[in-house]
Amino acid sequence: MKKIFISLIFLLVFTSCVLHVYRFTSVNYNNSKISISTGLVDAQKENSPLDYIWIYDKRDSSEKPHDVKILSSTIKIVSDGKEYTIATTPNSENIHIYKQGVIITDDFKAYIGKVQLDDGTIIDIPPLSFKKTVYVERYSVISDTINAGGRGKEIFSGTVEDYKKQKK
């Protein structure tokens, strides 16, 4: 019984968890009014496909929501030399890629076109280049318990290519 208890204590003390969160990040676009984000089907798996692209108004908050409408009925995505036409949902700020049977797992270029904010402003989004990025964080049972206010420790945030180079 004593050995089991000691083994359990050692397991808790020396066990840490490493969390990987993957997504695609636009590398060539910054706008003061809108932000463009992506989601993967499973954000903790490197080869998980792109699920959606989300365009949102930076003024949006829980107290005062702001909407964005994608004006084009379709967008174009180019990945690995293949071109895909993706239908958009009218008056939506989300572009669902995976639901339409398109599997994107590598860097891609998206041609979204124009979006409209709820104040009437129309923004023409240039072709966007997206790279797969990873955020890596380590959690430790003991250190997180001792330092209750500061959970986890960031290990890396950047492109998947750079992360793989760093690990070598």
CSV table of C-alpha atoms in Angstrom, one decimal:
chain,number,residue,atom,x,y,z
A,1,MET,CA,0.0,0.0,0.0
A,2,LYS,CA,2.9,2.3,0.9
A,3,LYS,CA,4.5,1.7,-2.5
A,4,ILE,CA,1.3,2.6,-4.3
A,5,PHE,CA,0.9,5.8,-2.4
A,6,ILE,CA,4.5,6.8,-3.0
A,7,SER,CA,4.1,6.0,-6.7
A,8,LEU,CA,1.0,8.1,-6.9
A,9,ILE,CA,2.7,11.1,-5.3
A,10,PHE,CA,5.7,10.8,-7.8
A,11,LEU,CA,3.2,10.6,-10.6
A,12,LEU,CA,1.5,13.8,-9.6
A,13,VAL,CA,4.8,15.6,-8.9
A,14,PHE,CA,6.6,14.7,-12.1
A,15,THR,CA,3.7,14.7,-14.5
A,16,SER,CA,3.1,17.7,-16.7
A,17,CYS,CA,0.8,18.1,-19.6
A,18,VAL,CA,1.7,19.8,-22.9
A,19,LEU,CA,-1.2,21.4,-24.8
A,20,HIS,CA,-0.9,22.1,-28.5
A,21,VAL,CA,-3.5,24.4,-30.2
A,22,TYR,CA,-3.4,24.6,-34.0
A,23,ARG,CA,-5.1,27.1,-36.3
A,24,PHE,CA,-4.6,29.0,-39.5
A,25,THR,CA,-3.4,32.6,-39.2
A,26,SER,CA,-3.5,35.3,-41.9
A,27,VAL,CA,0.0,36.5,-42.5
A,28,ASN,CA,-0.6,39.4,-44.8
A,29,TYR,CA,-3.7,41.3,-43.5
A,30,ASN,CA,-4.3,43.6,-40.6
A,31,ASN,CA,-7.4,45.9,-40.4
A,32,SER,CA,-8.5,48.2,-37.6
A,33,LYS,CA,-12.2,47.4,-38.1
A,34,ILE,CA,-12.4,43.6,-38.6
A,35,SER,CA,-10.6,40.5,-37.6
A,36,ILE,CA,-10.4,37.2,-39.4
A,37,SER,CA,-10.1,34.0,-37.5
A,38,THR,CA,-10.2,30.3,-38.4
A,39,GLY,CA,-11.2,27.1,-36.6
A,40,LEU,CA,-10.1,23.6,-37.2
A,41,VAL,CA,-12.3,20.5,-36.8
A,42,ASP,CA,-10.0,19.4,-33.9
A,43,ALA,CA,-7.7,22.3,-32.8
A,44,GLN,CA,-5.4,19.9,-30.9
A,45,LYS,CA,-4.4,17.8,-33.9
A,46,GLU,CA,-1.8,19.2,-36.3
A,47,ASN,CA,-3.4,17.6,-39.4
A,48,SER,CA,-6.9,18.5,-38.6
A,49,PRO,CA,-8.7,20.2,-41.5
A,50,LEU,CA,-10.0,23.7,-41.7
A,51,ASP,CA,-13.6,23.9,-40.3
A,52,TYR,CA,-14.5,27.6,-40.9
A,53,ILE,CA,-13.3,31.1,-41.5
A,54,TRP,CA,-14.9,33.7,-39.2
A,55,ILE,CA,-14.9,37.5,-39.9
A,56,TYR,CA,-15.9,39.7,-37.0
A,57,ASP,CA,-16.2,43.3,-36.2
A,58,LYS,CA,-13.6,44.4,-33.6
A,59,ARG,CA,-16.3,46.6,-32.0
A,60,ASP,CA,-18.3,43.5,-31.1
A,61,SER,CA,-18.9,42.9,-27.4
A,62,SER,CA,-21.4,41.2,-25.2
A,63,GLU,CA,-23.1,44.5,-24.3
A,64,LYS,CA,-23.3,45.7,-27.9
A,65,PRO,CA,-23.0,43.1,-30.7
A,66,HIS,CA,-22.0,44.1,-34.2
A,67,ASP,CA,-22.6,42.1,-37.3
A,68,VAL,CA,-20.5,41.5,-40.4
A,69,LYS,CA,-22.1,40.3,-43.7
A,70,ILE,CA,-20.1,38.5,-46.4
A,71,LEU,CA,-21.4,40.1,-49.6
A,72,SER,CA,-20.2,37.5,-52.1
A,73,SER,CA,-22.2,34.3,-52.5
A,74,THR,CA,-19.0,32.3,-53.0
A,75,ILE,CA,-15.4,32.6,-52.1
A,76,LYS,CA,-12.3,31.0,-53.6
A,77,ILE,CA,-9.6,29.0,-51.7
A,78,VAL,CA,-6.4,27.8,-53.3
A,79,SER,CA,-4.4,25.2,-51.5
A,80,ASP,CA,-1.7,22.8,-52.9
A,81,GLY,CA,-2.4,24.0,-56.4
A,82,LYS,CA,-6.1,23.1,-56.2
A,83,GLU,CA,-8.8,25.7,-56.4
A,84,TYR,CA,-12.1,25.4,-54.4
A,85,THR,CA,-15.3,27.4,-54.7
A,86,ILE,CA,-17.0,27.7,-51.3
A,87,ALA,CA,-20.6,28.8,-51.0
A,88,THR,CA,-21.3,31.4,-48.2
A,89,THR,CA,-24.4,31.7,-46.1
A,90,PRO,CA,-26.4,34.9,-46.8
A,91,ASN,CA,-25.9,37.6,-44.1
A,92,SER,CA,-23.4,35.4,-42.2
A,93,GLU,CA,-20.0,36.2,-40.8
A,94,ASN,CA,-18.9,32.5,-41.0
A,95,ILE,CA,-17.7,30.6,-44.0
A,96,HIS,CA,-18.1,26.9,-43.4
A,97,ILE,CA,-15.5,25.0,-45.4
A,98,TYR,CA,-15.5,21.4,-43.9
A,99,LYS,CA,-19.3,21.1,-44.0
A,100,GLN,CA,-19.1,21.5,-47.8
A,101,GLY,CA,-16.7,18.6,-48.2
A,102,VAL,CA,-13.6,20.6,-48.7
A,103,ILE,CA,-10.5,19.3,-46.8
A,104,ILE,CA,-7.8,21.9,-46.3
A,105,THR,CA,-4.9,20.9,-44.0
A,106,ASP,CA,-2.0,22.9,-45.5
A,107,ASP,CA,-1.4,26.6,-45.9
A,108,PHE,CA,-3.8,28.3,-48.3
A,109,LYS,CA,-4.9,31.5,-49.9
A,110,ALA,CA,-8.5,32.8,-49.6
A,111,TYR,CA,-10.3,35.2,-51.9
A,112,ILE,CA,-13.2,36.5,-49.8
A,113,GLY,CA,-14.0,39.8,-51.5
A,114,LYS,CA,-16.3,42.4,-49.8
A,115,VAL,CA,-17.9,42.4,-46.4
A,116,GLN,CA,-20.3,44.9,-44.9
A,117,LEU,CA,-20.3,46.1,-41.3
A,118,ASP,CA,-23.7,46.9,-39.6
A,119,ASP,CA,-22.9,50.6,-39.8
A,120,GLY,CA,-22.9,50.3,-43.6
A,121,THR,CA,-19.1,50.3,-44.1
A,122,ILE,CA,-18.0,48.1,-46.9
A,123,ILE,CA,-14.5,46.6,-46.7
A,124,ASP,CA,-12.8,44.9,-49.7
A,125,ILE,CA,-10.6,42.2,-48.3
A,126,PRO,CA,-7.5,41.5,-50.5
A,127,PRO,CA,-6.4,37.9,-51.1
A,128,LEU,CA,-5.3,36.4,-47.8
A,129,SER,CA,-2.5,34.0,-47.2
A,130,PHE,CA,-3.0,31.7,-44.2
A,131,LYS,CA,-0.3,29.6,-42.5
A,132,LYS,CA,-0.8,26.9,-39.9
A,133,THR,CA,0.3,28.1,-36.5
A,134,VAL,CA,0.6,26.4,-33.2
A,135,TYR,CA,0.4,27.6,-29.6
A,136,VAL,CA,2.1,25.3,-27.1
A,137,GLU,CA,1.6,25.5,-23.4
A,138,ARG,CA,2.8,23.3,-20.5
A,139,TYR,CA,0.8,22.6,-17.4
A,140,SER,CA,2.2,21.1,-14.2
A,141,VAL,CA,0.1,19.9,-11.4
A,142,ILE,CA,2.5,21.0,-8.7
A,143,SER,CA,3.7,24.3,-10.1
A,144,ASP,CA,0.2,25.3,-11.1
A,145,THR,CA,-1.0,24.6,-7.6
A,146,ILE,CA,1.7,26.6,-6.0
A,147,ASN,CA,1.3,29.5,-8.4
A,148,ALA,CA,-2.5,29.5,-8.3
A,149,GLY,CA,-2.9,32.8,-10.3
A,150,GLY,CA,-0.6,31.9,-13.2
A,151,ARG,CA,-1.7,28.7,-14.9
A,152,GLY,CA,0.5,27.1,-17.4
A,153,LYS,CA,3.6,28.3,-19.2
A,154,GLU,CA,3.8,29.3,-22.8
A,155,ILE,CA,6.5,27.3,-24.6
A,156,PHE,CA,6.0,28.4,-28.2
A,157,SER,CA,3.7,30.4,-30.4
A,158,GLY,CA,4.3,30.6,-34.1
A,159,THR,CA,4.2,28.7,-37.4
A,160,VAL,CA,4.2,24.9,-37.4
A,161,GLU,CA,7.4,25.0,-39.5
A,162,ASP,CA,9.3,27.1,-37.0
A,163,TYR,CA,8.1,24.8,-34.1
A,164,LYS,CA,9.4,21.7,-35.9
A,165,LYS,CA,12.8,23.5,-36.6
A,166,GLN,CA,13.0,24.4,-32.9
A,167,LYS,CA,12.3,20.8,-31.8
A,168,LYS,CA,15.2,19.4,-33.8
